[in-house]
Amino acid sequence: MITERKKISFTVMENGTIRTIETFVGEYPNLMFLLKDKLFLDEFGQCGGVGRCATCVVKADDITGNSQKKDRNEPETLSKLGFDQENIRLSCQLYITADLEGAKIEILEL
Ligand code: FES
């Protein structure tokens, strides 16, 4: 049996430009890899997604479900940088799930 993967879309703002990104649930390991690939971000995601380098920080509004919760290394890494706001996230800790449908992602320059 072939199951179709759910298509999702969300917006990404980078340097003042807003793009609509369309992808499929699970198409990338996490949001960092998707952004790096689709937007050609060379310096983005330097630790490869283990949640330590904080080169993948985004502002993520309107995400839903379990993706709203920070876990693993994310809270500690962000708080070292002084980010305690709920919508400031490490994109490597956000999986490509239906929780991102309709989200508004902004890439932050640190
Ligand atoms: S890629 Fe290093 S913290 Fe996200």
Tab-separated table of C-alpha atoms and ligand atoms in Angstrom:
chain	number	residue	atom	x	y	z
A	1	MET	CA	0.000	0.000	0.000
A	2	ILE	CA	1.357	3.412	-0.957
A	3	THR	CA	0.545	6.253	1.396
A	4	GLU	CA	0.782	9.834	0.227
A	5	ARG	CA	2.746	12.213	2.386
A	6	LYS	CA	0.879	15.267	3.551
A	7	LYS	CA	1.822	18.486	1.776
A	8	ILE	CA	2.350	21.503	4.015
A	9	SER	CA	3.221	25.132	3.418
A	10	PHE	CA	4.465	27.989	5.540
A	11	THR	CA	6.138	31.346	5.009
A	12	VAL	CA	9.769	32.211	5.588
A	13	MET	CA	11.121	35.739	5.902
A	14	GLU	CA	14.811	36.261	5.196
A	15	ASN	CA	16.373	39.716	4.898
A	16	GLY	CA	12.929	41.277	4.530
A	17	THR	CA	11.831	38.930	1.719
A	18	ILE	CA	8.880	36.642	2.418
A	19	ARG	CA	8.653	33.335	0.549
A	20	THR	CA	6.057	30.596	0.720
A	21	ILE	CA	7.716	27.212	1.167
A	22	GLU	CA	5.901	24.039	0.180
A	23	THR	CA	7.170	20.674	1.332
A	24	PHE	CA	5.995	17.287	2.525
A	25	VAL	CA	5.875	15.946	6.065
A	26	GLY	CA	9.236	14.298	6.724
A	27	GLU	CA	10.837	15.515	3.466
A	28	TYR	CA	13.814	16.868	5.464
A	29	PRO	CA	15.157	15.726	8.857
A	30	ASN	CA	14.287	19.113	10.350
A	31	LEU	CA	13.565	22.754	9.470
A	32	MET	CA	17.256	23.734	9.527
A	33	PHE	CA	18.080	21.323	6.679
A	34	LEU	CA	15.068	22.501	4.681
A	35	LEU	CA	15.991	26.190	5.051
A	36	LYS	CA	19.656	25.559	4.284
A	37	ASP	CA	18.740	23.636	1.144
A	38	LYS	CA	15.950	25.807	-0.233
A	39	LEU	CA	17.456	29.211	0.615
A	40	PHE	CA	21.150	28.356	0.075
A	41	LEU	CA	22.218	29.482	3.537
A	42	ASP	CA	25.949	28.760	3.795
A	43	GLU	CA	26.596	29.673	7.439
A	44	PHE	CA	23.352	28.195	8.720
A	45	GLY	CA	23.300	25.064	10.902
A	46	GLN	CA	26.998	24.664	11.575
A	47	CYS	CA	26.737	21.892	14.208
A	48	GLY	CA	24.692	19.731	11.870
A	49	GLY	CA	21.574	19.811	13.992
A	50	VAL	CA	22.602	18.763	17.484
A	51	GLY	CA	21.295	21.966	19.032
A	52	ARG	CA	24.571	23.464	20.245
A	53	CYS	CA	25.823	26.080	17.772
A	54	ALA	CA	22.742	28.354	17.589
A	55	THR	CA	23.497	29.278	13.972
A	56	CYS	CA	19.995	28.173	12.988
A	57	VAL	CA	17.909	30.492	15.169
A	58	VAL	CA	14.504	31.490	13.826
A	59	LYS	CA	11.428	33.282	15.056
A	60	ALA	CA	8.602	30.768	14.641
A	61	ASP	CA	5.029	32.028	14.979
A	62	ASP	CA	1.798	30.066	14.554
A	63	ILE	CA	3.299	26.600	14.925
A	64	THR	CA	1.006	24.094	16.604
A	65	GLY	CA	0.986	20.805	18.479
A	66	ASN	CA	4.022	19.196	20.079
A	67	SER	CA	6.345	21.440	18.050
A	68	GLN	CA	5.469	24.310	20.373
A	69	LYS	CA	7.477	22.669	23.143
A	70	LYS	CA	11.246	23.112	23.351
A	71	ASP	CA	13.161	20.054	24.423
A	72	ARG	CA	16.562	18.320	24.175
A	73	ASN	CA	19.351	20.973	24.005
A	74	GLU	CA	17.151	23.762	22.748
A	75	PRO	CA	16.155	25.636	25.946
A	76	GLU	CA	19.703	25.636	27.319
A	77	THR	CA	21.349	26.742	24.065
A	78	LEU	CA	18.836	29.551	23.530
A	79	SER	CA	18.975	30.793	27.102
A	80	LYS	CA	22.780	31.074	26.901
A	81	LEU	CA	22.141	33.639	24.151
A	82	GLY	CA	19.504	35.410	26.245
A	83	PHE	CA	16.549	34.108	24.233
A	84	ASP	CA	13.738	33.081	26.548
A	85	GLN	CA	10.830	34.024	24.285
A	86	GLU	CA	8.593	31.087	23.362
A	87	ASN	CA	8.705	31.844	19.624
A	88	ILE	CA	12.508	31.991	19.327
A	89	ARG	CA	13.617	28.527	18.259
A	90	LEU	CA	16.465	26.455	16.932
A	91	SER	CA	15.237	25.397	13.505
A	92	CYS	CA	17.223	22.152	13.813
A	93	GLN	CA	14.921	21.138	16.663
A	94	LEU	CA	11.726	21.639	14.625
A	95	TYR	CA	10.692	18.575	12.625
A	96	ILE	CA	8.889	18.868	9.315
A	97	THR	CA	5.434	17.915	10.498
A	98	ALA	CA	1.886	19.175	10.046
A	99	ASP	CA	2.577	21.410	13.073
A	100	LEU	CA	4.337	23.786	10.661
A	101	GLU	CA	1.317	24.210	8.355
A	102	GLY	CA	0.595	27.944	8.112
A	103	ALA	CA	3.543	28.899	10.340
A	104	LYS	CA	5.427	32.152	9.946
A	105	ILE	CA	9.169	31.593	10.143
A	106	GLU	CA	11.708	34.420	10.229
A	107	ILE	CA	15.433	33.789	9.974
A	108	LEU	CA	17.216	35.858	12.609
A	109	GLU	CA	20.610	37.418	12.019
A	110	LEU	CA	22.694	37.057	15.188
B	1	FES	S1	22.309	23.494	13.727
B	1	FES	FE1	23.467	23.933	15.477
B	1	FES	S2	21.986	24.530	16.928
B	1	FES	FE2	20.830	24.105	15.170
